[in-house]
């Protein structure tokens, strides 16, 4: 069995999409780099390592509550890191300690305290500055720093080096190398919400350094689903693995995070850096001036969250609407964008949008452990893209979760030969049918069944005609009390015809 979702008429979804508000206007990005009297050195591994620090959230007793990494971006001690590494909204730590790398084969010691200069929890980016030495003295040292690169110039296949303090497997700084494997697109950020890499990013590496071949910062390594309370081997129950049509703790936990390798592009940090340099208050363009509050006591109420449909388009308009809603994509398509309508969301919630191809999770395209900034209701989109080679043929499934609880999914073919045909759904059961699902074989969940949800109900002995791409489907139907009355797997639909609900 597969997990089913609420059926919403297609007409309502199209109407809601048409009414979707435009996204925020992009402002000119600052080009100013951190100023300093020091001169960045060559991009040797040793020089890079000396610019990377360990950040420790310390309690009143001086013990580390959690650790992360950061990078000097100015000679006077300004550090770029992740927002979750320095998150002070819940009062879990007393002060931020900073340990400077003096030798690559030795564990660093905390020598300074730091304060937050600018933070954006939506982007999970922050800039902190050294405020004093651990003995209360003024910070007078000059620190080796890394110049900012242009993350918009990064391309697939380019080498990246990642340095940080992993938090596991030792206390010394760690270097990993890899290549840029892709990018992700998201409504709130744009075409380069993330740079994906095949280089390993372990827990404490979050907030550390990702440099190009020239030794310039191009991204901030960010552990998916990261945070003070996140297990580095985080997982989600996103498949009905025991076949009881319910997602709960009886289902297999699918590992996520830990080593989901994403870099926040450094260009997204330019406004934070400028605010930190000028001493002005930073206001995120991704949420209102109230910011994102701490998680409510007892957590968020996910029961109020409703996702009313997932639909696919080859592209996105400037107003964040689909260019067209399509039932299937041809071979060679370079992009598939998934759209959904939502209500009951709260800014600050954690959400995932996970892409699968033929059942295999696509880490480089998925959004995992994101901070929600889209408000209570509206529409959202994410895209899976491969402009260089085109997307591989297969069945693409998008699963959406909020606070680790799945709230919707849908699947679509990317392959030639999936013509749209008309199928008459004939009800020969003794029940009035109020829900019908047709899920492509191989999808993990039933989805919304939007193609079959255009009618309100089918009384016994009556029928309704729908349009659907050709393919092999699993088909299910419920009566108006939500009871399952029909279920059949592996149904071949290759032409116009009649499908009969028999109540098997």
Short mmCIF file of C-alpha atoms in Angstrom, two decimals:
data_model
loop_
_atom_site.label_atom_id
_atom_site.label_comp_id
_atom_site.label_asym_id
_atom_site.label_seq_id
_atom_site.Cartn_x
_atom_site.Cartn_y
_atom_site.Cartn_z
CA UNK A 1 0.00 0.00 0.00
CA UNK A 2 0.95 3.62 -0.48
CA UNK A 3 0.20 6.68 1.61
CA UNK A 4 -2.73 8.72 0.29
CA UNK A 5 -3.28 12.46 0.39
CA UNK A 6 -6.32 14.72 0.33
CA UNK A 7 -7.85 15.06 -3.14
CA UNK A 8 -8.45 18.65 -4.32
CA UNK A 9 -10.15 19.56 -7.62
CA UNK A 10 -7.73 20.69 -10.32
CA UNK A 11 -9.78 23.79 -11.01
CA UNK A 12 -9.24 25.04 -7.47
CA UNK A 13 -5.50 24.50 -7.73
CA UNK A 14 -5.28 26.35 -11.05
CA UNK A 15 -7.29 29.20 -9.59
CA UNK A 16 -5.03 29.39 -6.54
CA UNK A 17 -1.91 29.31 -8.69
CA UNK A 18 -3.25 32.11 -10.87
CA UNK A 19 -3.85 34.19 -7.75
CA UNK A 20 -0.34 33.58 -6.38
CA UNK A 21 1.44 36.75 -5.32
CA UNK A 22 4.62 37.85 -6.96
CA UNK A 23 7.94 37.11 -5.33
CA UNK A 24 10.03 39.80 -3.75
CA UNK A 25 12.09 42.03 -6.01
CA UNK A 26 15.80 41.37 -6.10
CA UNK A 27 17.92 44.22 -4.82
CA UNK A 28 21.37 45.05 -6.08
CA UNK A 29 23.92 42.91 -4.32
CA UNK A 30 26.78 44.71 -2.61
CA UNK A 31 30.18 44.01 -4.08
CA UNK A 32 32.27 45.37 -1.22
CA UNK A 33 34.62 42.84 0.31
CA UNK A 34 35.71 42.88 3.96
CA UNK A 35 38.43 45.46 4.45
CA UNK A 36 41.66 44.80 6.28
CA UNK A 37 45.27 45.83 6.29
CA UNK A 38 46.27 42.18 5.96
CA UNK A 39 46.80 40.61 2.54
CA UNK A 40 45.36 37.17 1.80
CA UNK A 41 48.03 34.60 1.17
CA UNK A 42 48.20 31.95 -1.56
CA UNK A 43 45.68 29.15 -1.60
CA UNK A 44 47.85 26.48 0.01
CA UNK A 45 46.05 24.04 2.28
CA UNK A 46 48.06 25.22 5.27
CA UNK A 47 47.21 28.87 4.67
CA UNK A 48 43.56 28.02 4.15
CA UNK A 49 43.49 26.04 7.38
CA UNK A 50 44.82 28.96 9.43
CA UNK A 51 41.82 31.02 8.33
CA UNK A 52 39.31 28.43 9.60
CA UNK A 53 38.14 28.50 13.23
CA UNK A 54 36.16 26.27 15.52
CA UNK A 55 33.12 27.93 17.09
CA UNK A 56 31.86 26.61 20.41
CA UNK A 57 28.54 27.48 22.05
CA UNK A 58 29.60 27.48 25.72
CA UNK A 59 27.36 27.22 28.78
CA UNK A 60 27.94 29.03 32.09
CA UNK A 61 30.39 26.34 33.16
CA UNK A 62 32.44 26.76 29.99
CA UNK A 63 31.36 23.43 28.52
CA UNK A 64 30.48 23.15 24.83
CA UNK A 65 26.76 22.75 24.13
CA UNK A 66 27.56 22.27 20.44
CA UNK A 67 30.35 23.13 18.02
CA UNK A 68 30.67 24.30 14.44
CA UNK A 69 33.15 25.97 12.12
CA UNK A 70 33.72 29.40 10.61
CA UNK A 71 36.09 31.33 8.37
CA UNK A 72 37.88 34.63 8.88
CA UNK A 73 36.81 37.08 6.17
CA UNK A 74 38.70 40.07 7.53
CA UNK A 75 41.98 40.62 9.33
CA UNK A 76 40.30 42.15 12.37
CA UNK A 77 38.41 38.96 13.24
CA UNK A 78 35.13 38.99 11.31
CA UNK A 79 33.93 35.38 10.78
CA UNK A 80 31.41 33.94 8.31
CA UNK A 81 29.49 30.86 9.52
CA UNK A 82 26.06 29.21 9.64
CA UNK A 83 23.13 30.72 11.50
CA UNK A 84 22.44 27.51 13.41
CA UNK A 85 26.02 27.42 14.69
CA UNK A 86 25.45 30.67 16.62
CA UNK A 87 21.66 30.47 17.19
CA UNK A 88 20.96 32.23 20.50
CA UNK A 89 17.16 32.39 20.27
CA UNK A 90 16.51 29.68 22.85
CA UNK A 91 19.14 30.71 25.40
CA UNK A 92 20.88 27.33 25.31
CA UNK A 93 24.36 28.78 25.61
CA UNK A 94 25.98 31.68 27.50
CA UNK A 95 28.75 32.80 25.14
CA UNK A 96 30.39 31.96 21.83
CA UNK A 97 33.96 30.77 22.07
CA UNK A 98 36.33 30.83 19.10
CA UNK A 99 39.35 28.55 18.74
CA UNK A 100 41.88 29.62 16.12
CA UNK A 101 43.82 27.07 14.07
CA UNK A 102 47.52 27.35 14.93
CA UNK A 103 48.64 23.92 13.70
CA UNK A 104 46.80 21.48 11.44
CA UNK A 105 47.85 18.49 13.54
CA UNK A 106 46.73 19.93 16.88
CA UNK A 107 43.33 20.57 18.42
CA UNK A 108 42.66 24.32 18.72
CA UNK A 109 42.11 26.01 22.06
CA UNK A 110 39.49 28.65 22.75
CA UNK A 111 41.27 32.00 22.78
CA UNK A 112 38.48 34.48 22.09
CA UNK A 113 34.83 35.25 22.70
CA UNK A 114 32.60 36.49 19.89
CA UNK A 115 29.30 38.28 19.33
CA UNK A 116 26.74 38.02 16.54
CA UNK A 117 26.98 40.94 14.09
CA UNK A 118 24.36 39.81 11.55
CA UNK A 119 22.32 36.63 11.13
CA UNK A 120 19.75 35.31 8.66
CA UNK A 121 18.07 32.13 9.88
CA UNK A 122 16.22 31.68 6.59
CA UNK A 123 19.53 31.37 4.75
CA UNK A 124 21.25 29.78 7.78
CA UNK A 125 24.09 32.29 7.47
CA UNK A 126 25.69 34.56 10.06
CA UNK A 127 28.59 36.91 10.58
CA UNK A 128 30.20 37.13 14.02
CA UNK A 129 33.05 39.26 15.32
CA UNK A 130 35.67 38.66 18.00
CA UNK A 131 34.78 40.79 21.01
CA UNK A 132 37.53 40.00 23.54
CA UNK A 133 40.15 37.48 24.50
CA UNK A 134 39.23 34.75 27.00
CA UNK A 135 41.05 36.69 29.74
CA UNK A 136 39.06 39.83 29.02
CA UNK A 137 41.63 41.66 26.93
CA UNK A 138 41.12 43.63 23.75
CA UNK A 139 41.46 41.86 20.40
CA UNK A 140 44.51 43.38 18.73
CA UNK A 141 45.75 40.50 16.56
CA UNK A 142 45.66 40.44 12.76
CA UNK A 143 44.14 37.23 11.41
CA UNK A 144 44.73 35.48 8.09
CA UNK A 145 41.53 35.67 6.07
CA UNK A 146 40.08 34.34 2.84
CA UNK A 147 38.87 36.68 0.06
CA UNK A 148 35.32 36.38 -1.22
CA UNK A 149 34.77 34.75 -4.59
CA UNK A 150 31.78 35.03 -6.92
CA UNK A 151 29.50 32.04 -6.39
CA UNK A 152 27.49 32.97 -9.50
CA UNK A 153 30.53 32.00 -11.57
CA UNK A 154 30.80 28.49 -10.11
CA UNK A 155 29.99 25.75 -12.63
CA UNK A 156 29.32 22.02 -12.50
CA UNK A 157 32.51 19.97 -12.35
CA UNK A 158 34.65 22.64 -10.72
CA UNK A 159 36.83 21.54 -7.82
CA UNK A 160 35.98 22.69 -4.32
CA UNK A 161 37.95 22.19 -1.11
CA UNK A 162 36.11 22.11 2.23
CA UNK A 163 37.76 22.71 5.59
CA UNK A 164 36.26 22.57 9.04
CA UNK A 165 36.15 20.80 12.36
CA UNK A 166 33.94 17.75 11.77
CA UNK A 167 33.04 17.06 15.39
CA UNK A 168 33.47 13.33 14.76
CA UNK A 169 36.54 11.26 14.01
CA UNK A 170 39.03 13.56 15.72
CA UNK A 171 39.57 17.06 17.08
CA UNK A 172 41.85 18.49 14.39
CA UNK A 173 40.85 20.36 11.26
CA UNK A 174 39.76 18.24 8.31
CA UNK A 175 40.09 18.78 4.56
CA UNK A 176 37.81 17.14 2.00
CA UNK A 177 37.82 17.72 -1.74
CA UNK A 178 35.23 17.19 -4.41
CA UNK A 179 33.46 18.69 -7.37
CA UNK A 180 30.37 20.82 -7.83
CA UNK A 181 27.62 18.37 -8.79
CA UNK A 182 24.68 20.72 -9.31
CA UNK A 183 22.49 23.53 -8.06
CA UNK A 184 19.02 23.82 -6.60
CA UNK A 185 16.32 26.41 -7.27
CA UNK A 186 13.83 27.61 -4.67
CA UNK A 187 11.17 30.29 -4.74
CA UNK A 188 12.51 32.43 -1.90
CA UNK A 189 16.14 32.47 -3.08
CA UNK A 190 16.27 31.85 -6.83
CA UNK A 191 18.24 29.64 -9.19
CA UNK A 192 21.21 29.16 -6.87
CA UNK A 193 19.68 28.47 -3.50
CA UNK A 194 22.34 25.80 -2.95
CA UNK A 195 25.53 24.62 -4.59
CA UNK A 196 25.67 20.85 -4.34
CA UNK A 197 28.96 18.97 -4.09
CA UNK A 198 30.09 15.36 -3.82
CA UNK A 199 32.61 16.34 -1.13
CA UNK A 200 31.75 14.97 2.30
CA UNK A 201 30.43 17.49 4.84
CA UNK A 202 30.28 16.08 8.35
CA UNK A 203 28.49 17.56 11.34
CA UNK A 204 30.93 20.12 12.79
CA UNK A 205 32.00 21.23 9.31
CA UNK A 206 28.82 23.31 9.17
CA UNK A 207 29.75 26.97 8.80
CA UNK A 208 33.26 26.19 7.60
CA UNK A 209 35.11 27.01 4.41
CA UNK A 210 34.42 26.02 0.80
CA UNK A 211 36.94 27.48 -1.65
CA UNK A 212 37.51 27.35 -5.39
CA UNK A 213 40.84 26.61 -7.09
CA UNK A 214 41.88 30.25 -6.62
CA UNK A 215 41.45 30.01 -2.86
CA UNK A 216 38.36 32.24 -2.75
CA UNK A 217 35.28 31.55 -0.63
CA UNK A 218 32.45 30.38 -2.86
CA UNK A 219 30.17 28.79 -0.28
CA UNK A 220 29.49 27.93 3.33
CA UNK A 221 29.22 24.16 3.99
CA UNK A 222 25.86 23.50 5.59
CA UNK A 223 24.76 20.19 7.08
CA UNK A 224 21.21 19.38 6.02
CA UNK A 225 18.77 19.36 8.88
CA UNK A 226 21.48 20.81 11.07
CA UNK A 227 20.97 22.52 14.40
CA UNK A 228 21.61 22.23 18.09
CA UNK A 229 19.08 19.45 18.52
CA UNK A 230 19.69 17.55 15.28
CA UNK A 231 21.26 14.13 15.25
CA UNK A 232 24.03 14.02 12.62
CA UNK A 233 22.44 10.82 11.36
CA UNK A 234 19.01 12.44 11.04
CA UNK A 235 16.30 10.55 9.18
CA UNK A 236 12.69 10.88 8.09
CA UNK A 237 9.81 8.42 7.78
CA UNK A 238 8.72 9.31 4.28
CA UNK A 239 7.74 5.88 2.95
CA UNK A 240 4.93 3.56 4.03
CA UNK A 241 7.43 0.71 4.33
CA UNK A 242 5.17 -1.68 6.24
CA UNK A 243 2.20 -1.21 3.89
CA UNK A 244 -0.42 -0.22 6.48
CA UNK A 245 -1.31 3.05 4.66
CA UNK A 246 -0.11 5.07 7.68
CA UNK A 247 3.22 6.79 8.23
CA UNK A 248 4.33 6.30 11.80
CA UNK A 249 7.22 4.98 13.88
CA UNK A 250 6.52 1.48 12.62
CA UNK A 251 7.91 2.49 9.22
CA UNK A 252 11.58 2.42 8.32
CA UNK A 253 13.43 5.65 9.04
CA UNK A 254 15.13 6.81 5.83
CA UNK A 255 18.51 8.43 6.63
CA UNK A 256 18.82 12.10 5.72
CA UNK A 257 21.33 14.71 6.75
CA UNK A 258 24.66 13.88 8.28
CA UNK A 259 26.32 13.85 4.89
CA UNK A 260 23.87 15.68 2.63
CA UNK A 261 26.35 18.00 1.01
CA UNK A 262 25.20 21.55 0.35
CA UNK A 263 27.01 24.88 0.15
CA UNK A 264 25.16 28.13 0.69
CA UNK A 265 26.52 30.38 -2.10
CA UNK A 266 28.68 33.15 -0.63
CA UNK A 267 26.89 35.77 -2.72
CA UNK A 268 23.85 35.24 -0.50
CA UNK A 269 25.95 36.43 2.45
CA UNK A 270 26.99 39.77 0.93
CA UNK A 271 24.19 41.76 2.55
CA UNK A 272 25.00 40.27 5.96
CA UNK A 273 28.67 41.08 5.54
CA UNK A 274 27.90 44.64 4.51
CA UNK A 275 25.63 45.11 7.54
CA UNK A 276 28.28 43.66 9.84
CA UNK A 277 30.93 45.98 8.43
CA UNK A 278 28.80 49.10 8.71
CA UNK A 279 27.35 48.28 12.12
CA UNK A 280 23.83 48.64 10.74
CA UNK A 281 20.97 46.33 11.70
CA UNK A 282 20.51 43.53 9.21
CA UNK A 283 16.97 42.92 7.98
CA UNK A 284 16.46 39.71 6.03
CA UNK A 285 14.67 40.00 2.69
CA UNK A 286 13.29 36.52 3.29
CA UNK A 287 11.09 37.28 6.29
CA UNK A 288 9.60 40.35 7.98
CA UNK A 289 11.37 42.60 10.47
CA UNK A 290 10.11 40.49 13.36
CA UNK A 291 12.50 37.81 12.16
CA UNK A 292 12.11 34.12 12.86
CA UNK A 293 11.28 33.45 16.48
CA UNK A 294 12.54 30.54 18.50
CA UNK A 295 10.68 27.25 18.21
CA UNK A 296 7.51 27.42 20.35
CA UNK A 297 7.46 25.47 23.59
CA UNK A 298 6.22 22.01 22.67
CA UNK A 299 7.11 22.49 19.01
CA UNK A 300 5.01 23.53 16.02
CA UNK A 301 1.46 22.34 15.37
CA UNK A 302 1.85 20.38 12.15
CA UNK A 303 -1.78 19.22 12.31
CA UNK A 304 -2.80 22.66 11.01
CA UNK A 305 -0.63 22.30 7.89
CA UNK A 306 -2.45 21.42 4.67
CA UNK A 307 -0.84 20.90 1.27
CA UNK A 308 -3.53 20.78 -1.39
CA UNK A 309 -1.71 19.57 -4.45
CA UNK A 310 1.64 19.13 -6.17
CA UNK A 311 1.87 20.03 -9.87
CA UNK A 312 4.73 20.16 -12.31
CA UNK A 313 5.94 22.75 -14.79
CA UNK A 314 9.02 23.06 -16.99
CA UNK A 315 9.77 26.57 -15.70
CA UNK A 316 8.75 29.41 -13.39
CA UNK A 317 7.54 32.90 -14.33
CA UNK A 318 8.87 36.09 -12.78
CA UNK A 319 5.71 36.10 -10.63
CA UNK A 320 6.54 32.66 -9.18
CA UNK A 321 3.86 30.89 -11.18
CA UNK A 322 4.25 27.82 -13.43
CA UNK A 323 4.77 28.64 -17.09
CA UNK A 324 2.38 25.74 -17.76
CA UNK A 325 1.15 22.72 -15.85
CA UNK A 326 2.10 19.53 -17.66
CA UNK A 327 1.19 15.87 -17.01
CA UNK A 328 4.55 14.49 -18.22
CA UNK A 329 7.92 15.64 -19.57
CA UNK A 330 9.77 14.50 -22.72
CA UNK A 331 13.21 12.93 -22.73
CA UNK A 332 15.98 15.49 -22.62
CA UNK A 333 14.14 17.89 -20.32
CA UNK A 334 16.62 19.96 -18.32
CA UNK A 335 14.28 21.03 -15.51
CA UNK A 336 11.21 19.87 -13.60
CA UNK A 337 9.62 22.32 -11.17
CA UNK A 338 7.19 21.17 -8.50
CA UNK A 339 4.54 23.61 -7.21
CA UNK A 340 2.24 23.25 -4.24
CA UNK A 341 -0.39 25.23 -2.34
CA UNK A 342 -0.28 25.35 1.46
CA UNK A 343 -2.03 26.67 4.54
CA UNK A 344 -1.26 26.50 8.25
CA UNK A 345 2.51 26.97 7.93
CA UNK A 346 4.52 29.05 10.42
CA UNK A 347 7.76 30.86 9.66
CA UNK A 348 10.57 29.03 11.42
CA UNK A 349 9.20 25.54 10.78
CA UNK A 350 11.61 23.01 9.33
CA UNK A 351 10.63 21.61 5.94
CA UNK A 352 11.94 19.20 3.32
CA UNK A 353 11.31 18.88 -0.40
CA UNK A 354 12.98 15.64 -1.43
CA UNK A 355 13.34 14.54 -5.05
CA UNK A 356 13.52 10.89 -6.11
CA UNK A 357 14.25 9.35 -9.50
CA UNK A 358 12.97 5.79 -9.86
CA UNK A 359 12.96 5.53 -6.08
CA UNK A 360 16.53 6.80 -5.59
CA UNK A 361 16.91 9.94 -3.48
CA UNK A 362 18.50 12.84 -5.37
CA UNK A 363 20.58 14.55 -2.68
CA UNK A 364 21.95 17.19 -5.02
CA UNK A 365 18.46 18.47 -5.85
CA UNK A 366 16.66 18.07 -2.53
CA UNK A 367 15.93 20.67 0.12
CA UNK A 368 16.38 19.14 3.56
CA UNK A 369 16.11 20.83 6.93
CA UNK A 370 15.18 24.21 5.42
CA UNK A 371 13.74 27.01 7.55
CA UNK A 372 10.27 28.04 6.38
CA UNK A 373 9.85 31.72 5.44
CA UNK A 374 6.79 31.57 3.19
CA UNK A 375 4.14 32.68 5.69
CA UNK A 376 0.93 30.94 6.69
CA UNK A 377 -0.54 30.33 3.24
CA UNK A 378 0.30 30.66 -0.42
CA UNK A 379 2.18 28.67 -3.04
CA UNK A 380 5.77 27.45 -3.23
CA UNK A 381 8.04 25.80 -5.74
CA UNK A 382 11.33 23.95 -6.05
CA UNK A 383 13.07 22.61 -9.16
CA UNK A 384 15.37 19.76 -10.08
CA UNK A 385 17.78 20.87 -12.81
CA UNK A 386 20.50 19.45 -15.02
CA UNK A 387 21.27 22.00 -17.72
CA UNK A 388 24.48 20.30 -18.78
CA UNK A 389 23.26 16.77 -19.54
CA UNK A 390 19.49 16.93 -19.24
CA UNK A 391 17.54 14.98 -16.64
CA UNK A 392 17.77 11.21 -16.88
CA UNK A 393 14.65 9.41 -18.06
CA UNK A 394 12.59 7.99 -15.24
CA UNK A 395 9.83 8.56 -12.72
CA UNK A 396 10.39 11.71 -10.67
CA UNK A 397 8.73 11.94 -7.27
CA UNK A 398 8.65 14.97 -4.99
CA UNK A 399 7.90 14.35 -1.29
CA UNK A 400 7.21 17.34 0.97
CA UNK A 401 7.61 17.16 4.75
CA UNK A 402 7.06 19.69 7.53
CA UNK A 403 8.78 19.16 10.88
CA UNK A 404 9.77 15.68 9.62
CA UNK A 405 6.12 14.73 8.92
CA UNK A 406 5.18 14.09 5.26
CA UNK A 407 2.37 16.34 4.09
CA UNK A 408 2.22 15.64 0.36
CA UNK A 409 3.82 14.07 -2.67
CA UNK A 410 3.38 13.53 -6.38
CA UNK A 411 5.20 11.78 -9.21
CA UNK A 412 5.67 12.60 -12.89
CA UNK A 413 7.26 10.84 -15.88
CA UNK A 414 10.30 12.25 -17.66
CA UNK A 415 10.39 10.06 -20.73
CA UNK A 416 9.07 10.01 -24.28
CA UNK A 417 5.97 7.98 -25.05
CA UNK A 418 3.63 9.14 -22.28
CA UNK A 419 0.77 10.50 -24.34
CA UNK A 420 -2.27 11.88 -22.55
CA UNK A 421 -5.33 9.62 -22.96
CA UNK A 422 -8.92 9.66 -21.74
CA UNK A 423 -9.98 6.99 -19.29
CA UNK A 424 -13.58 6.50 -18.18
CA UNK A 425 -13.69 5.56 -14.50
CA UNK A 426 -16.71 3.29 -14.06
CA UNK A 427 -18.05 2.59 -10.57
CA UNK A 428 -19.44 -0.95 -10.26
CA UNK A 429 -19.07 -1.06 -6.49
CA UNK A 430 -21.98 -0.70 -4.09
CA UNK A 431 -20.50 2.49 -2.63
CA UNK A 432 -20.42 6.09 -3.70
CA UNK A 433 -16.78 6.83 -4.56
CA UNK A 434 -15.40 10.09 -3.19
CA UNK A 435 -11.68 9.47 -3.63
CA UNK A 436 -9.72 7.88 -6.46
CA UNK A 437 -5.95 7.74 -6.84
CA UNK A 438 -3.80 6.76 -9.80
CA UNK A 439 -0.15 6.60 -8.78
CA UNK A 440 2.57 5.66 -11.29
CA UNK A 441 4.04 2.26 -10.49
CA UNK A 442 7.27 2.77 -8.60
CA UNK A 443 6.16 5.87 -6.71
CA UNK A 444 6.54 5.53 -2.94
CA UNK A 445 3.23 7.23 -2.08
CA UNK A 446 -0.23 7.56 -3.58
CA UNK A 447 0.10 11.30 -4.08
CA UNK A 448 -2.92 13.58 -4.41
CA UNK A 449 -4.63 11.89 -7.33
CA UNK A 450 -5.33 15.26 -8.88
CA UNK A 451 -6.09 13.83 -12.31
CA UNK A 452 -8.85 11.73 -10.78
CA UNK A 453 -10.06 14.37 -8.39
CA UNK A 454 -11.90 16.62 -10.83
CA UNK A 455 -15.24 15.10 -9.91
CA UNK A 456 -16.87 15.34 -6.49
CA UNK A 457 -18.01 11.71 -6.38
CA UNK A 458 -19.10 8.78 -8.53
CA UNK A 459 -22.36 7.12 -7.45
CA UNK A 460 -22.76 3.36 -8.02
CA UNK A 461 -23.40 2.56 -11.66
CA UNK A 462 -22.09 5.90 -12.92
CA UNK A 463 -18.77 7.00 -14.38
CA UNK A 464 -16.52 9.99 -14.95
CA UNK A 465 -13.88 10.54 -17.62
CA UNK A 466 -10.41 11.80 -16.79
CA UNK A 467 -7.18 12.49 -18.69
CA UNK A 468 -3.95 10.79 -17.67
CA UNK A 469 -0.54 10.07 -19.27
CA UNK A 470 -0.04 6.55 -20.52
CA UNK A 471 1.93 4.31 -18.20
CA UNK A 472 1.66 1.64 -15.53
CA UNK A 473 -0.37 2.67 -12.49
CA UNK A 474 -1.47 1.55 -9.06
CA UNK A 475 -5.12 2.53 -8.61
CA UNK A 476 -7.13 2.87 -5.41
CA UNK A 477 -10.56 4.22 -4.43
CA UNK A 478 -12.28 5.20 -1.16
CA UNK A 479 -15.95 5.63 -0.31
CA UNK A 480 -17.25 8.91 1.12
CA UNK A 481 -16.42 7.79 4.66
CA UNK A 482 -12.77 7.31 3.77
CA UNK A 483 -12.96 3.51 3.67
CA UNK A 484 -10.88 1.71 1.05
CA UNK A 485 -13.14 -0.08 -1.44
CA UNK A 486 -10.80 -0.76 -4.35
CA UNK A 487 -7.08 -1.32 -4.83
CA UNK A 488 -5.21 -2.73 -7.84
CA UNK A 489 -1.56 -2.65 -8.76
CA UNK A 490 0.30 -2.71 -12.08
CA UNK A 491 -2.55 -1.48 -14.27
CA UNK A 492 -1.35 -0.76 -17.80
CA UNK A 493 -2.96 2.33 -19.32
CA UNK A 494 -1.81 2.70 -22.93
CA UNK A 495 -4.83 4.13 -24.76
CA UNK A 496 -8.28 5.63 -24.36
CA UNK A 497 -10.53 3.20 -22.56
CA UNK A 498 -12.58 2.24 -19.52
CA UNK A 499 -11.33 1.36 -16.05
CA UNK A 500 -13.83 -0.34 -13.74
CA UNK A 501 -13.86 -0.03 -9.97
CA UNK A 502 -15.05 -3.42 -8.78
CA UNK A 503 -14.60 -3.19 -5.04
CA UNK A 504 -11.91 -5.90 -4.98
#
